[in-house]
Structures are given as C-alpha cells and as structure tokens.
mmCIF file of C-alpha atoms in Angstrom:
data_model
loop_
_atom_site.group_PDB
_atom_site.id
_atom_site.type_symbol
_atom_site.label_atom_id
_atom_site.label_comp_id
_atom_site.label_asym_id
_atom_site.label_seq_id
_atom_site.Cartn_x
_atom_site.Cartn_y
_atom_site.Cartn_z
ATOM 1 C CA UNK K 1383 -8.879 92.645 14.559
ATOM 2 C CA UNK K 1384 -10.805 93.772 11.218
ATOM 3 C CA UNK K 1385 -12.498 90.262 10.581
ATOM 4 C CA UNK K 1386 -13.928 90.525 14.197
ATOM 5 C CA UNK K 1387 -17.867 91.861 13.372
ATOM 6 C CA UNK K 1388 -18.839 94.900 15.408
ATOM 7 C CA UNK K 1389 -22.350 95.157 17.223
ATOM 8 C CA UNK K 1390 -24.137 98.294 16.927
ATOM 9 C CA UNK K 1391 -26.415 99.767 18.829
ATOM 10 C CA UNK K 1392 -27.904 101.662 16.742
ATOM 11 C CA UNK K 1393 -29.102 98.529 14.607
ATOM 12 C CA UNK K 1394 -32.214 98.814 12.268
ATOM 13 C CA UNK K 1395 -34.185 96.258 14.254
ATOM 14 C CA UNK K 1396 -32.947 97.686 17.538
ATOM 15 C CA UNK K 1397 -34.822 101.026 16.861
ATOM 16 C CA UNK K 1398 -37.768 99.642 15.233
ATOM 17 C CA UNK K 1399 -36.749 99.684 11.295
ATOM 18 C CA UNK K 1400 -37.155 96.157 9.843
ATOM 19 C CA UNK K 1401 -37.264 95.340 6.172
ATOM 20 C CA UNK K 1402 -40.269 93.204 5.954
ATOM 21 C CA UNK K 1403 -40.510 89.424 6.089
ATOM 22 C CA UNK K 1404 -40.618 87.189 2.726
ATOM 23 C CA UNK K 1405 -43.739 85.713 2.342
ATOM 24 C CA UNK K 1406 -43.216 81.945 3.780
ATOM 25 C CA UNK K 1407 -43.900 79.949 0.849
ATOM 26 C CA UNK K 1408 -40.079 81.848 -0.611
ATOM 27 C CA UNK K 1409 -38.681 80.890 2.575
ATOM 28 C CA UNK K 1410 -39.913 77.315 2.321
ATOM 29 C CA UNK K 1411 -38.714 77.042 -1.262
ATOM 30 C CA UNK K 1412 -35.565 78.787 -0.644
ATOM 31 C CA UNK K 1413 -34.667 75.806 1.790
ATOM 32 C CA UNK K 1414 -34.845 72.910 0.164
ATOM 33 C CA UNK K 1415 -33.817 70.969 3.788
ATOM 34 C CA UNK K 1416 -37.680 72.396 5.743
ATOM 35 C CA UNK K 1417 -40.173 69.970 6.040
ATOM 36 C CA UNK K 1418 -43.229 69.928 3.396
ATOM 37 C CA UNK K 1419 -46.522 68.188 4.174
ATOM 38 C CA UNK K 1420 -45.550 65.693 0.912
ATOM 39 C CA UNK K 1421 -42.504 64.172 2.999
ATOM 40 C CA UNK K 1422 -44.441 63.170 6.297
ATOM 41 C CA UNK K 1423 -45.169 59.252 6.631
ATOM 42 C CA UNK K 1424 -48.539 58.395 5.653
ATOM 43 C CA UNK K 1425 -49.537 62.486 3.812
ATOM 44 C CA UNK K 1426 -51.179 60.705 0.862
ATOM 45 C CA UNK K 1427 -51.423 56.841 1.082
ATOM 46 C CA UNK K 1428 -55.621 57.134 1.408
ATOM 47 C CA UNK K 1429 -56.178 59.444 -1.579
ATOM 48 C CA UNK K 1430 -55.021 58.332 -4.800
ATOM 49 C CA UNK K 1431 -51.408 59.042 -3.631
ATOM 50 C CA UNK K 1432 -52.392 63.347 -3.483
ATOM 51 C CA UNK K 1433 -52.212 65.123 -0.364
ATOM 52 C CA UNK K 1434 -55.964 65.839 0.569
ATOM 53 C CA UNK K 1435 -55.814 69.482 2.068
ATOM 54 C CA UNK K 1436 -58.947 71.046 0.898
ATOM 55 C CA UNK K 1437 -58.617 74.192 2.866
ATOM 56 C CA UNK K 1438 -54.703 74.608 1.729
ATOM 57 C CA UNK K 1439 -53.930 74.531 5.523
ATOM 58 C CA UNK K 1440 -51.046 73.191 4.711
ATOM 59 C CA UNK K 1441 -49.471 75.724 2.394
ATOM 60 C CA UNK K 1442 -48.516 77.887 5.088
ATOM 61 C CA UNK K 1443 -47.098 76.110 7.366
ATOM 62 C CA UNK K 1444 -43.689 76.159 8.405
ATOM 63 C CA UNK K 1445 -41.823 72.958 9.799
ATOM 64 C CA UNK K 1446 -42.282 72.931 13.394
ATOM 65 C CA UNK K 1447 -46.147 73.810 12.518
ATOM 66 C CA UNK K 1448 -46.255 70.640 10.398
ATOM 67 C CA UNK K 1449 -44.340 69.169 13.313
ATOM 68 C CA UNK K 1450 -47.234 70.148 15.744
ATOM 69 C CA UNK K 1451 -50.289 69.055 13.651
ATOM 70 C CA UNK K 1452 -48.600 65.765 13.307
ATOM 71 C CA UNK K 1453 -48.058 65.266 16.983
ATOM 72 C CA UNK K 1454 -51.698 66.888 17.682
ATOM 73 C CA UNK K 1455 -52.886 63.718 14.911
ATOM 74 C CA UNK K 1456 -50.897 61.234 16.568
ATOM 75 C CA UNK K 1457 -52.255 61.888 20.317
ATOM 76 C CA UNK K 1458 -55.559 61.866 18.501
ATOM 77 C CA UNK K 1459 -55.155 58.535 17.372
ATOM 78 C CA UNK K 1460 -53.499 57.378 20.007
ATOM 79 C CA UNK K 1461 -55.981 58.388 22.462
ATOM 80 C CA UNK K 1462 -58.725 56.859 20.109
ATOM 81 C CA UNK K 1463 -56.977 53.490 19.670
ATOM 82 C CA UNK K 1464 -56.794 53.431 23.752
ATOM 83 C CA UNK K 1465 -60.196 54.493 23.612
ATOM 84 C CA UNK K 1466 -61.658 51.283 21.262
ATOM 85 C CA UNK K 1467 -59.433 49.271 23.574
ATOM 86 C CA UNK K 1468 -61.658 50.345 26.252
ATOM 87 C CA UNK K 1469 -65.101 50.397 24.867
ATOM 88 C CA UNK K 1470 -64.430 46.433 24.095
ATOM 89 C CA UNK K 1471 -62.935 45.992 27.104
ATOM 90 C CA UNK K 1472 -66.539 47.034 28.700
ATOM 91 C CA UNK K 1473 -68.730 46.235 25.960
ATOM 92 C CA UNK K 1474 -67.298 42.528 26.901
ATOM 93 C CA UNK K 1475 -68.143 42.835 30.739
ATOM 94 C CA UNK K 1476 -65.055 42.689 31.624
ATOM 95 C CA UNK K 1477 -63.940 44.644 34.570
ATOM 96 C CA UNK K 1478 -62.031 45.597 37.501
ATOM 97 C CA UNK K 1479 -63.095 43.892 41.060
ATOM 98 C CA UNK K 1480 -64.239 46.411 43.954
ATOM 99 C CA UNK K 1481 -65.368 49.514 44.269
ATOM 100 C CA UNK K 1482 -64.810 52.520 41.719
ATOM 101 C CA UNK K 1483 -66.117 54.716 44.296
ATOM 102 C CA UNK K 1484 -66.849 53.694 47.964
ATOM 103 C CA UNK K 1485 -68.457 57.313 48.695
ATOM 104 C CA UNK K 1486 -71.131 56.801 46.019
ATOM 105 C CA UNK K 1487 -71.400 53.193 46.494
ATOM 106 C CA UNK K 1488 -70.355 52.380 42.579
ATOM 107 C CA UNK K 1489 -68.933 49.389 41.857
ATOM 108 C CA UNK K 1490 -67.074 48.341 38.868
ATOM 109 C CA UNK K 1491 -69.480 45.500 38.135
ATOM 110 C CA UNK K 1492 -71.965 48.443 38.060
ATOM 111 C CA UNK K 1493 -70.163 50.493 35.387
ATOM 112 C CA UNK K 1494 -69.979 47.071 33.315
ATOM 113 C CA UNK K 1495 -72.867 46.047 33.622
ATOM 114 C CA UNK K 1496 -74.470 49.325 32.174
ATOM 115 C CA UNK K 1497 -72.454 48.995 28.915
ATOM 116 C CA UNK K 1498 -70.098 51.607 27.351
ATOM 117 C CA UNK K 1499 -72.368 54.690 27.048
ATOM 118 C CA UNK K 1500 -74.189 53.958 30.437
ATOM 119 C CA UNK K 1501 -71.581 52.972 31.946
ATOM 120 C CA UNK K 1502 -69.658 55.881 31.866
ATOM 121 C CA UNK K 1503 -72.494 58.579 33.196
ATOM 122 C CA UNK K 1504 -72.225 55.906 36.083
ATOM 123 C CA UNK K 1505 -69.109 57.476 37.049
ATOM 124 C CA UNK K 1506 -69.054 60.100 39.428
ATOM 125 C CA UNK K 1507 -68.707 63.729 39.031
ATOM 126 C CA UNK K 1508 -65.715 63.904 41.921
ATOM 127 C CA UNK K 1509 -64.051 60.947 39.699
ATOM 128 C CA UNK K 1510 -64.456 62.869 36.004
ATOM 129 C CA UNK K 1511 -62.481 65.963 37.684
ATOM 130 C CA UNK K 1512 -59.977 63.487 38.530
ATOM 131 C CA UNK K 1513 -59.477 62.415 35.537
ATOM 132 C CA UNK K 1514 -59.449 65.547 33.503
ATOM 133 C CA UNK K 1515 -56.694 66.959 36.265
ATOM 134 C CA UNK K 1516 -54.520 63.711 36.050
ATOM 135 C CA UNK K 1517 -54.623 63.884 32.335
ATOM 136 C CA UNK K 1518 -54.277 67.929 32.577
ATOM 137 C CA UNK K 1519 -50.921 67.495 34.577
ATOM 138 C CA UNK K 1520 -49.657 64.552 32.258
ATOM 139 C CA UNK K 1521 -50.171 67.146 29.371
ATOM 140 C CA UNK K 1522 -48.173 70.268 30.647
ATOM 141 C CA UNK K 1523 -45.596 67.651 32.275
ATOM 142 C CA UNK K 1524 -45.298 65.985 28.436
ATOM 143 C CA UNK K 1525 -45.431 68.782 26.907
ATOM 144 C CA UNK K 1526 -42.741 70.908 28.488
ATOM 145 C CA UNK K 1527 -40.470 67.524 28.401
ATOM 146 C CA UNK K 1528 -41.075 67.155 24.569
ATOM 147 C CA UNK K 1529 -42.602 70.074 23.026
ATOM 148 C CA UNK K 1530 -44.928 68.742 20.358
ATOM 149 C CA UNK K 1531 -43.435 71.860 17.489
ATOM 150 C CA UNK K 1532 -40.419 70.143 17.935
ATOM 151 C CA UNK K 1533 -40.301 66.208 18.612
ATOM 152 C CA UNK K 1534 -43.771 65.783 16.385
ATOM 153 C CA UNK K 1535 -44.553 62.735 18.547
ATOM 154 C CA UNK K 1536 -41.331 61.211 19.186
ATOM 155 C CA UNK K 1537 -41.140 60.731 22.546
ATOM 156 C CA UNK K 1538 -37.266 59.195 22.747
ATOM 157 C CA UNK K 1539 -38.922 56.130 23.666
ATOM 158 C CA UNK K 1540 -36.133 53.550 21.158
ATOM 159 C CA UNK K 1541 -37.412 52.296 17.829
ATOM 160 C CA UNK K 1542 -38.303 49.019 17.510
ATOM 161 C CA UNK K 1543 -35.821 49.162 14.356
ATOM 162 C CA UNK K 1544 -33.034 50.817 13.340
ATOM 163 C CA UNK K 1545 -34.084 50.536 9.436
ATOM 164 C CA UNK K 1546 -35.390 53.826 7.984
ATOM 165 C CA UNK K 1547 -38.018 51.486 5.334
ATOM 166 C CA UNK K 1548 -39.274 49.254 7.913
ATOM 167 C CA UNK K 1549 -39.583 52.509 10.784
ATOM 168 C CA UNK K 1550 -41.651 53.894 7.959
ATOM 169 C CA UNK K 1551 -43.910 51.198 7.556
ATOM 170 C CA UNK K 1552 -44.877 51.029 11.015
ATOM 171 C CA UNK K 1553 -45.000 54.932 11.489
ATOM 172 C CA UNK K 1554 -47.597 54.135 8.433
ATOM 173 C CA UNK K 1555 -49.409 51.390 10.382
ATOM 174 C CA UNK K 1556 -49.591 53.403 13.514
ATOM 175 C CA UNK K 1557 -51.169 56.335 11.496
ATOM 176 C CA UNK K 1558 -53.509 54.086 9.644
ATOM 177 C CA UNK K 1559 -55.188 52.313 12.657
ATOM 178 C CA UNK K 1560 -55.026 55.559 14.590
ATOM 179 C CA UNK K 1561 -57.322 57.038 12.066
ATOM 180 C CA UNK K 1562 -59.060 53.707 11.544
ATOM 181 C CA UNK K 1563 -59.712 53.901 15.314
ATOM 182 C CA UNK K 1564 -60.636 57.637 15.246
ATOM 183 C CA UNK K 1565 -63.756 56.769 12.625
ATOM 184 C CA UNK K 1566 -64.606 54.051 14.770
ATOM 185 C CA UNK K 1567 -64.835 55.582 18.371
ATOM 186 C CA UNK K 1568 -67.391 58.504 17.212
#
C-alpha cells in the first residue's frame, strides 16, 4: 500500500502556489525528441541551406506551434496552387456550360469571357457569400476532424509511398510549387 501515491488536496497548484515555468527554449533543449524548425521538410532548401527567420519567430515556438504554421503554409499553398489552376483555366476561355446564376442572368461564358480579374467581379454578391460559407463550414468541419496543432497537414489521406527519402522529396516538391504558386497568384 506505501508505493500507491496519495492525492492531496491541499496541492500547491490547487491553491494557487506554482513554481514558475522554465523559459521554453530549456524545455525545448531539455527534450531532445520536440520538433525544431531545422527538422521540418523543406526549412532551408531556398537559402543557402540556413533557416531564414528574420524575426526569430521561430525560436519560441513549441512543437504543435511549428505544427500549426506548417499546416497554416501548406493550406496556403495549396489554396494558391488551386488558385493558378483556375486563373489558367479562365485565362484559356475555358468554362462551364449554363448559367452561373439564372437570377442575375450570368452565364459562365460571361465570366470567361471577361478574363480572370473581370471575370470574377462578374460574380454575384448572393454567390461570393456562398462561397465564403461553404468554405467557412469546410474549415470548422476540417478543422475539428484534424486539428492543424496536431496533424500539421496530414490529413490520413495514404502516402503515395511508404519510403521515408522518397515521402520527403515529394513533401519538398509539394512545398516548393506551393510557394512557387503563392509568388505567382499575387
């Protein structure tokens, strides 16, 4: 019975007497298994092989911060590879038959035939909301089935290999035309 712990009540944290918290860079270095900016795919490929963090954002971060900032880059180029996709997809003409919306008497042909920029103040206001609520409800839906401090962009969708070096290489190619793609889209 004597190597069974006890709980007290009367614990320092219970009444409001905490020694205070170690700075987090000891905590980081004190766990050599936590996640540093230096070990994510693709930290340092662009510049000279040296993690560019002018602002040292990065030094205080723990691991499910670095975990977020990763996912938050990866939507971002994500979204921005989609959204190239799309620009050539109308800067082509290429489009959709019928009517985009039969209240406002816009047609898809319309949209395309105004080009990119035009094309999308074409659109209207009834159909933005729609979109920003549909992608609103995807986002709290996503996020609460894989919160972005933890998964960091994996989704559980299944690699397209199971070896590590070559899983690398495309998480770097992924990363590398997402950023590409975020340059290009402004």
């Amino acid at each position: 019975v004597g190597s069974a712990p006890m709980l007290s009540l009367a614990s320092p944290t219970a009444c409001g007497f905490a020694a205070p918290l170690a700075p987090r860079s000891a905590v980081r270095s004190a766990s050599p298994s936590m996640l540093a900016v230096t070990d994510l795919v693709g930290a340092s490929t662009e510049v000279s092989n040296k993690v560019w963090d002018p602002l040292k954002l990065s030094e205080n971060m723990d691991e499910s911060n670095l975990k977020l900032v990763r996912a938050a880059e990866l939507k971002h180029c994500r979204v921005a590879m989609l959204a190239t996709v799309g620009w050539l997809w109308t800067a082509t003409g290429t489009h959709f038959e019928g009517m985009l919306s039969t209240s406002s008497g816009v047609s898809f042909a319309d949209v395309a035939a105004a080009g990119p920029l035009l094309g999308a103040a074409k659109v209207p206001a009834a159909g933005i909301w729609q979109m920003i609520a549909a992608i609103g409800a995807l986002e709290v839906y996503w996020e609460n089935k894989y919160p972005a401090a933890e998964c960091g962009g994996d989704f559980g969708v299944p690699r397209v290999t199971q070896d590590p070096a070559k899983f690398k290489e495309i998480q770097l190619a992924e990363l590398k035309n997402g950023r590409l793609a975020m340059i290009g889209i402004i």
